[in-house]
Coordinates of C-alpha atoms in Angstrom, one line a residue:
M1 CA 3.6 -5.8 26.5
E2 CA 0.2 -4.2 26.4
T3 CA 1.4 -0.9 27.9
H4 CA -1.9 0.4 29.2
N5 CA 0.0 2.0 32.0
L6 CA 2.0 4.3 29.7
S7 CA 1.5 8.0 30.4
P8 CA -0.3 10.1 27.8
L9 CA 3.0 11.9 27.0
R10 CA 4.8 8.6 26.5
K11 CA 2.0 7.3 24.2
G12 CA 2.1 10.6 22.3
I13 CA 5.9 10.3 21.7
I14 CA 5.7 6.7 20.6
G15 CA 2.7 7.4 18.4
V16 CA 4.6 10.1 16.6
Q17 CA 7.5 7.7 16.1
F18 CA 5.1 5.2 14.5
L19 CA 3.9 7.9 12.2
F20 CA 7.5 8.8 11.3
V21 CA 8.1 5.2 10.3
A22 CA 5.0 5.3 8.0
F23 CA 5.5 8.9 6.8
G24 CA 7.8 8.4 3.8
A25 CA 5.9 5.5 2.2
T26 CA 2.5 7.3 2.8
V27 CA 3.5 10.5 1.1
L28 CA 5.5 8.9 -1.7
V29 CA 2.4 7.3 -3.4
P30 CA 0.5 10.5 -3.9
L31 CA 3.6 12.3 -5.1
L32 CA 4.0 9.7 -7.9
V33 CA 0.3 9.6 -9.0
G34 CA -0.4 13.3 -8.9
L35 CA -2.3 13.6 -5.6
D36 CA -1.8 16.0 -2.7
P37 CA 0.5 14.3 -0.1
A38 CA -1.5 16.1 2.6
T39 CA -4.6 14.3 1.4
A40 CA -2.8 11.0 1.8
L41 CA -1.8 11.8 5.3
F42 CA -5.4 12.8 6.1
V43 CA -7.0 9.7 4.7
A44 CA -4.4 7.5 6.4
G45 CA -5.2 9.1 9.7
V46 CA -9.0 9.0 9.3
G47 CA -8.9 5.6 7.7
T48 CA -6.9 4.1 10.6
L49 CA -9.5 5.5 13.0
I50 CA -12.3 4.0 11.0
F51 CA -10.5 0.7 11.0
H52 CA -10.1 0.8 14.8
L53 CA -13.8 1.7 15.2
V54 CA -14.9 -1.3 13.1
T55 CA -12.4 -3.7 14.8
K56 CA -13.5 -2.8 18.4
G57 CA -10.3 -0.8 18.9
I58 CA -8.3 -3.9 19.8
V59 CA -6.2 -4.5 16.7
P60 CA -2.9 -2.5 16.6
I61 CA -2.8 -1.8 12.9
Y62 CA -2.0 1.4 11.0
L63 CA -3.3 2.0 7.5
G64 CA -1.3 3.9 4.9
S65 CA -1.0 4.5 1.1
S66 CA -0.9 1.3 -0.9
F67 CA 2.0 0.9 -3.4
A68 CA 0.0 -1.7 -5.3
F69 CA -2.1 1.0 -6.9
I70 CA 0.6 3.3 -8.2
A71 CA 0.9 1.8 -11.7
P72 CA -2.9 1.2 -12.0
M73 CA -3.7 4.8 -10.9
I74 CA -1.2 6.3 -13.4
K75 CA -2.7 4.2 -16.2
A76 CA -6.3 4.8 -15.1
T77 CA -5.6 8.6 -15.0
E78 CA -4.5 8.4 -18.7
L79 CA -7.7 6.6 -19.6
Y80 CA -10.4 8.1 -17.3
G81 CA -8.9 11.3 -15.9
L82 CA -8.0 11.8 -12.2
P83 CA -11.6 12.3 -11.0
G84 CA -12.7 9.2 -12.8
T85 CA -9.8 7.2 -11.3
I86 CA -10.7 8.4 -7.9
F87 CA -14.2 7.1 -8.4
G88 CA -12.7 3.8 -9.7
L89 CA -11.1 3.3 -6.3
I90 CA -14.6 2.5 -5.0
G91 CA -13.9 -0.8 -6.7
V92 CA -11.2 -1.5 -4.1
A93 CA -13.6 -1.0 -1.3
I94 CA -16.1 -3.3 -3.0
V95 CA -13.5 -6.1 -3.1
Y96 CA -12.8 -5.7 0.6
F97 CA -16.5 -5.8 1.4
L98 CA -17.0 -9.0 -0.7
M99 CA -14.0 -10.5 1.1
S100 CA -15.4 -9.6 4.4
A101 CA -18.7 -11.2 3.5
F102 CA -17.1 -14.4 2.1
V103 CA -14.9 -14.8 5.2
K104 CA -17.9 -14.4 7.5
W105 CA -19.8 -16.9 5.4
R106 CA -17.2 -19.5 4.4
G107 CA -14.1 -18.8 6.4
I108 CA -10.6 -17.9 5.2
Q109 CA -10.2 -21.2 3.3
F110 CA -12.3 -19.8 0.5
I111 CA -9.9 -16.9 -0.1
Q112 CA -6.9 -19.2 0.2
R113 CA -8.4 -21.4 -2.5
L114 CA -9.1 -18.4 -4.8
F115 CA -5.8 -16.7 -4.3
P116 CA -3.0 -19.2 -3.7
P117 CA 0.7 -18.1 -3.8
V118 CA 0.9 -19.3 -7.5
V119 CA -1.5 -16.6 -8.4
I120 CA -0.5 -13.9 -5.9
G121 CA 3.2 -14.2 -6.4
P122 CA 3.3 -13.2 -10.1
V123 CA 0.7 -10.5 -9.6
I124 CA 3.0 -8.9 -6.9
I125 CA 6.0 -9.3 -9.3
L126 CA 4.0 -7.5 -12.0
I127 CA 3.2 -4.6 -9.7
G128 CA 6.9 -3.9 -9.2
I129 CA 8.0 -4.6 -12.8
S130 CA 5.3 -2.5 -14.3
L131 CA 6.6 0.6 -12.5
S132 CA 10.3 0.1 -13.4
S133 CA 10.3 2.3 -16.5
T134 CA 8.6 5.1 -14.5
G135 CA 11.5 5.0 -11.9
V136 CA 14.2 5.0 -14.6
N137 CA 12.6 7.9 -16.5
M138 CA 12.4 10.0 -13.3
A139 CA 15.9 9.1 -12.2
K140 CA 17.5 10.1 -15.5
E141 CA 16.4 13.7 -15.0
N142 CA 19.5 13.9 -12.6
W143 CA 21.4 10.7 -12.1
V144 CA 23.6 12.2 -9.4
L145 CA 20.6 13.0 -7.2
A146 CA 19.0 9.6 -8.0
L147 CA 22.1 7.6 -7.1
I148 CA 22.6 9.6 -3.8
S149 CA 19.0 8.8 -2.8
L150 CA 19.4 5.2 -3.8
A151 CA 22.7 4.7 -2.1
V152 CA 21.5 6.1 1.2
A153 CA 18.3 4.1 1.1
V154 CA 20.3 0.9 0.4
A155 CA 22.9 1.7 3.1
V156 CA 20.2 2.4 5.7
S157 CA 18.3 -0.8 4.9
I158 CA 21.4 -2.9 5.2
Y159 CA 23.5 -1.3 8.0
A160 CA 21.1 0.8 10.1
K161 CA 19.6 -0.5 13.4
G162 CA 16.5 0.1 15.4
L163 CA 13.8 2.4 14.2
L164 CA 16.1 3.9 11.6
K165 CA 16.3 0.6 9.7
L166 CA 12.5 0.8 9.2
I167 CA 12.7 4.1 7.2
P168 CA 15.2 3.7 4.4
V169 CA 12.8 5.4 2.0
F170 CA 12.5 8.4 4.2
C171 CA 16.3 8.6 4.8
G172 CA 17.0 8.3 1.0
I173 CA 14.6 11.1 0.2
I174 CA 16.1 13.4 2.9
A175 CA 19.6 12.7 1.6
G176 CA 18.6 13.4 -2.0
Y177 CA 16.8 16.6 -1.0
V178 CA 19.8 17.9 1.0
A179 CA 22.1 17.2 -2.0
A180 CA 19.7 19.0 -4.3
F181 CA 19.6 22.0 -1.9
L182 CA 23.4 22.1 -1.6
F183 CA 24.5 21.5 -5.3
Y184 CA 21.4 22.3 -7.4
E185 CA 18.5 24.6 -7.3
I186 CA 15.1 24.0 -5.5
D187 CA 12.2 26.3 -6.0
F188 CA 11.1 27.3 -2.5
S189 CA 8.7 29.9 -3.7
V190 CA 5.8 27.5 -3.3
V191 CA 6.8 26.7 0.2
R192 CA 7.1 30.4 1.1
E193 CA 3.7 31.2 -0.3
A194 CA 2.0 28.3 1.3
A195 CA -0.2 29.0 4.3
W196 CA 0.8 27.4 7.6
F197 CA -2.6 26.0 8.1
S198 CA -4.7 24.8 5.1
L199 CA -7.0 21.9 4.2
P200 CA -5.6 19.2 1.9
Q201 CA -6.4 19.5 -1.8
F202 CA -9.4 17.1 -2.1
V203 CA -10.2 15.6 -5.5
F204 CA -13.8 14.6 -5.7
P205 CA -14.8 11.6 -7.8
Q206 CA -16.5 11.7 -11.2
F207 CA -18.7 8.7 -12.1
S208 CA -16.9 6.1 -14.3
W209 CA -17.9 2.5 -14.0
Q210 CA -15.1 1.6 -16.4
A211 CA -12.6 2.9 -13.8
V212 CA -14.3 0.8 -11.1
V213 CA -14.0 -2.4 -13.2
F214 CA -10.4 -1.5 -14.0
M215 CA -9.4 -1.2 -10.3
I216 CA -11.3 -4.3 -9.0
P217 CA -8.7 -6.9 -10.1
V218 CA -5.8 -4.9 -8.7
A219 CA -7.2 -5.2 -5.2
I220 CA -6.3 -9.0 -5.2
A221 CA -2.7 -8.4 -4.0
P222 CA -3.6 -6.0 -1.2
V223 CA -6.3 -8.5 0.0
I224 CA -3.6 -11.2 0.5
E225 CA -1.3 -8.6 2.0
H226 CA -4.0 -7.7 4.5
I227 CA -4.4 -11.3 5.6
G228 CA -0.6 -11.8 6.0
D229 CA -0.3 -8.6 8.0
V230 CA -3.1 -9.6 10.4
Y231 CA -1.4 -12.9 11.0
V232 CA 2.0 -11.1 11.6
V233 CA 0.3 -8.9 14.2
N234 CA -1.2 -12.0 15.8
T235 CA 2.4 -13.4 16.2
V236 CA 3.8 -10.1 17.5
T237 CA 1.1 -9.5 20.1
G238 CA 0.4 -13.2 21.0
K239 CA -3.3 -12.7 20.3
D240 CA -5.7 -14.1 17.7
F241 CA -7.3 -11.2 15.9
V242 CA -8.5 -13.6 13.2
K243 CA -11.0 -14.9 15.7
D244 CA -11.6 -11.7 17.7
P245 CA -12.7 -9.3 16.3
G246 CA -12.5 -11.5 13.3
L247 CA -10.9 -11.3 9.8
H248 CA -14.3 -10.2 8.4
R249 CA -14.1 -7.1 10.6
T250 CA -10.5 -6.2 9.6
F251 CA -11.5 -6.5 5.9
L252 CA -14.6 -4.4 6.5
G253 CA -12.5 -1.7 8.3
D254 CA -9.9 -1.6 5.6
G255 CA -12.7 -1.4 3.0
L256 CA -14.5 1.5 4.7
A257 CA -11.2 3.3 4.9
C258 CA -10.6 2.8 1.2
L259 CA -14.2 4.0 0.5
F260 CA -13.6 7.2 2.5
S261 CA -10.4 7.7 0.6
S262 CA -12.2 7.5 -2.7
F263 CA -14.7 10.1 -1.6
V264 CA -12.0 12.8 -1.0
G265 CA -9.3 12.0 -3.5
G266 CA -6.7 10.0 -1.5
P267 CA -4.9 6.8 -2.5
P268 CA -6.3 3.4 -1.3
V269 CA -4.9 2.5 2.1
T270 CA -3.6 -0.8 3.3
T271 CA -2.1 -2.4 6.5
Y272 CA 1.4 -1.1 7.1
S273 CA 4.0 -3.8 8.1
E274 CA 6.5 -1.0 8.8
V275 CA 4.5 0.1 11.8
T276 CA 4.3 -3.6 12.9
G277 CA 8.0 -3.7 12.7
A278 CA 8.2 -0.6 14.9
M279 CA 6.0 -2.3 17.5
V280 CA 8.4 -5.2 17.6
L281 CA 11.3 -2.9 18.3
T282 CA 9.6 -0.8 20.9
K283 CA 7.6 -3.7 22.5
V284 CA 4.6 -1.4 22.4
Y285 CA 1.4 -3.1 21.1
N286 CA -1.2 -0.8 22.5
P287 CA -3.8 0.2 19.9
Q288 CA -4.2 3.5 21.6
V289 CA -0.7 4.4 20.4
I290 CA -1.6 3.6 16.8
R291 CA -4.6 5.9 17.2
V292 CA -2.3 8.7 18.4
A293 CA -0.2 8.1 15.2
A294 CA -3.5 8.5 13.2
V295 CA -4.4 11.7 14.9
A296 CA -0.9 13.0 14.3
A297 CA -1.2 12.2 10.6
I298 CA -4.4 14.3 10.4
L299 CA -2.8 17.2 12.2
F300 CA 0.2 17.1 9.8
S301 CA -2.2 17.1 6.8
V302 CA -3.5 20.5 7.7
I303 CA 0.0 22.2 7.9
G304 CA 0.2 23.7 4.4
K305 CA 3.9 24.2 4.4
V306 CA 4.5 20.5 4.9
S307 CA 2.6 19.6 1.8
A308 CA 4.3 22.3 -0.2
L309 CA 7.7 21.1 1.0
L310 CA 7.0 17.6 -0.1
K311 CA 5.9 18.8 -3.5
S312 CA 9.3 20.5 -3.9
I313 CA 11.2 17.2 -3.9
P314 CA 13.0 16.8 -7.2
N315 CA 11.7 14.0 -9.5
A316 CA 15.2 12.5 -9.7
V317 CA 15.2 12.0 -5.9
L318 CA 12.0 10.1 -6.1
G319 CA 13.2 8.2 -9.1
G320 CA 16.3 7.0 -7.2
I321 CA 14.1 5.6 -4.4
M322 CA 11.7 4.0 -7.0
L323 CA 14.6 2.0 -8.5
L324 CA 15.0 0.2 -5.2
L325 CA 11.4 0.3 -4.0
F326 CA 9.7 -1.3 -7.1
G327 CA 12.4 -3.9 -7.4
T328 CA 11.7 -4.8 -3.8
I329 CA 8.0 -5.2 -4.5
A330 CA 8.9 -7.6 -7.4
C331 CA 11.2 -9.5 -5.0
A332 CA 8.4 -9.8 -2.5
G333 CA 6.3 -11.7 -5.1
I334 CA 9.2 -14.1 -5.7
S335 CA 9.7 -14.5 -1.9
N336 CA 6.0 -15.2 -1.5
M337 CA 6.2 -18.2 -3.9
I338 CA 9.5 -19.4 -2.3
H339 CA 8.1 -19.1 1.2
N340 CA 5.0 -21.1 0.3
R341 CA 7.1 -23.6 -1.6
T342 CA 5.4 -23.1 -4.9
D343 CA 6.4 -26.1 -7.1
L344 CA 7.7 -24.7 -10.4
S345 CA 8.5 -28.1 -11.7
D346 CA 4.7 -28.6 -11.9
T347 CA 3.5 -27.8 -15.4
R348 CA 0.3 -26.5 -14.1
N349 CA 2.0 -23.9 -11.9
I350 CA 4.4 -23.0 -14.8
V351 CA 1.4 -22.3 -17.0
I352 CA -0.3 -20.0 -14.4
V353 CA 2.9 -18.0 -13.6
S354 CA 4.1 -17.7 -17.2
L355 CA 0.7 -16.6 -18.6
T356 CA 0.1 -14.2 -15.7
L357 CA 3.5 -12.5 -16.3
T358 CA 3.5 -12.4 -20.1
I359 CA -0.1 -11.0 -20.2
G360 CA 0.8 -8.3 -17.7
I361 CA 4.3 -7.4 -19.0
G362 CA 3.2 -7.7 -22.6
G363 CA 0.4 -5.2 -22.3
A364 CA -2.4 -7.4 -23.4
V365 CA -5.8 -5.7 -23.6
L366 CA -9.3 -7.1 -23.5
T367 CA -11.9 -4.9 -25.1
W368 CA -15.6 -5.5 -25.3
G369 CA -17.6 -2.4 -26.4
N370 CA -16.7 0.4 -24.1
F371 CA -15.3 -2.0 -21.5
T372 CA -11.5 -2.4 -21.4
L373 CA -9.4 -4.6 -19.2
S374 CA -5.6 -4.6 -19.3
G375 CA -2.3 -4.7 -17.5
I376 CA -2.2 -6.0 -13.9
G377 CA -6.0 -6.4 -13.7
L378 CA -6.2 -8.6 -16.7
A379 CA -3.2 -10.6 -15.6
A380 CA -4.7 -11.1 -12.1
I381 CA -8.0 -12.4 -13.5
T382 CA -6.1 -14.7 -15.8
G383 CA -4.2 -16.2 -12.9
V384 CA -7.3 -16.7 -10.8
L385 CA -9.2 -18.3 -13.7
L386 CA -6.4 -20.6 -14.6
N387 CA -6.0 -21.7 -11.0
L388 CA -9.7 -22.6 -10.9
I389 CA -9.8 -24.3 -14.3
L390 CA -6.6 -26.2 -14.6
P391 CA -6.6 -29.7 -12.9
Q392 CA -4.5 -30.1 -9.8
K393 CA -1.6 -32.6 -10.0
Q394 CA -2.8 -35.9 -8.7
K395 CA -0.9 -36.9 -5.5
S396 CA 0.5 -40.4 -5.6
L397 CA -0.8 -42.9 -3.0

């Protein structure tokens, strides 16, 4: 239902519920890459409002921190420093802008030809697998806390119902945090000293074209995720947002949101399917409610004690969640290929998938002067090029 007749209070309550669904995932990304979680909430809120402005305010989509960039941001920070990495995120916006222009010019078929499931599937698998060692290293700081967080997250994802089923990450973090409070020590001094109201800790970019080139290939997976989420929202609402306002506008809105994020030191944002799931459960599809969630995120971002509390979460708690989360990302890549019936008896497809995975997992590096391309970025480009170069299997008449 469109729910234009909802009272302002009812819209506010549902909007905060939607933010609650997206909250855990949104703040987890900055906690893992060394950014202020308050900044992530801020850019998620502002980015969502930018998206709605560009898409005529008719597409009920919420933008939050993208998990696809956790591993690349950690690696890029080692290579170019955090300010350089933040500048590199401009490359993500560039990809979205190009996709917007291409869709406007040639239609969605062009993107489907460039990034078929045989390319996207292994790239998504790599995003999950490349993070696995980070999750294990964080979890082993305290395996008891890690396993408590993991067990609760698994139990909620399997047995919970309604809105609770959409926030297993959030529930796992809360359970681990409570266990740490009861049986171990948590340093609350930072929370006590934090101001009730304070601006997020913005990190301003420092020019690094190498970081931009490093980030550009990583944006391939979120581009496909964006398309899929728009089609899911179409199905949920019974409308065709690919035609009106158009996929080129949704790409542009997402790109501008990522560009804003790169200016203030937030992680790249992407469409959040968790909130779409919440819309299905509540039967509320009104974009105004999504904008309420965005405003609520901005308000939470300036409550200093919230950010300080999030930073006090033990690494082991986050590590336990990561064990499940990053494996789930890898499974999403496998599911993508299965759902699209990728034929792995076809030698061409086997070559694309195997080389994409081995180059990404093996840590291959391409160096040319000061230019370096490695990891997921190099693997993604390899998959795209192989898909374009290798001949298609001839169909029998």
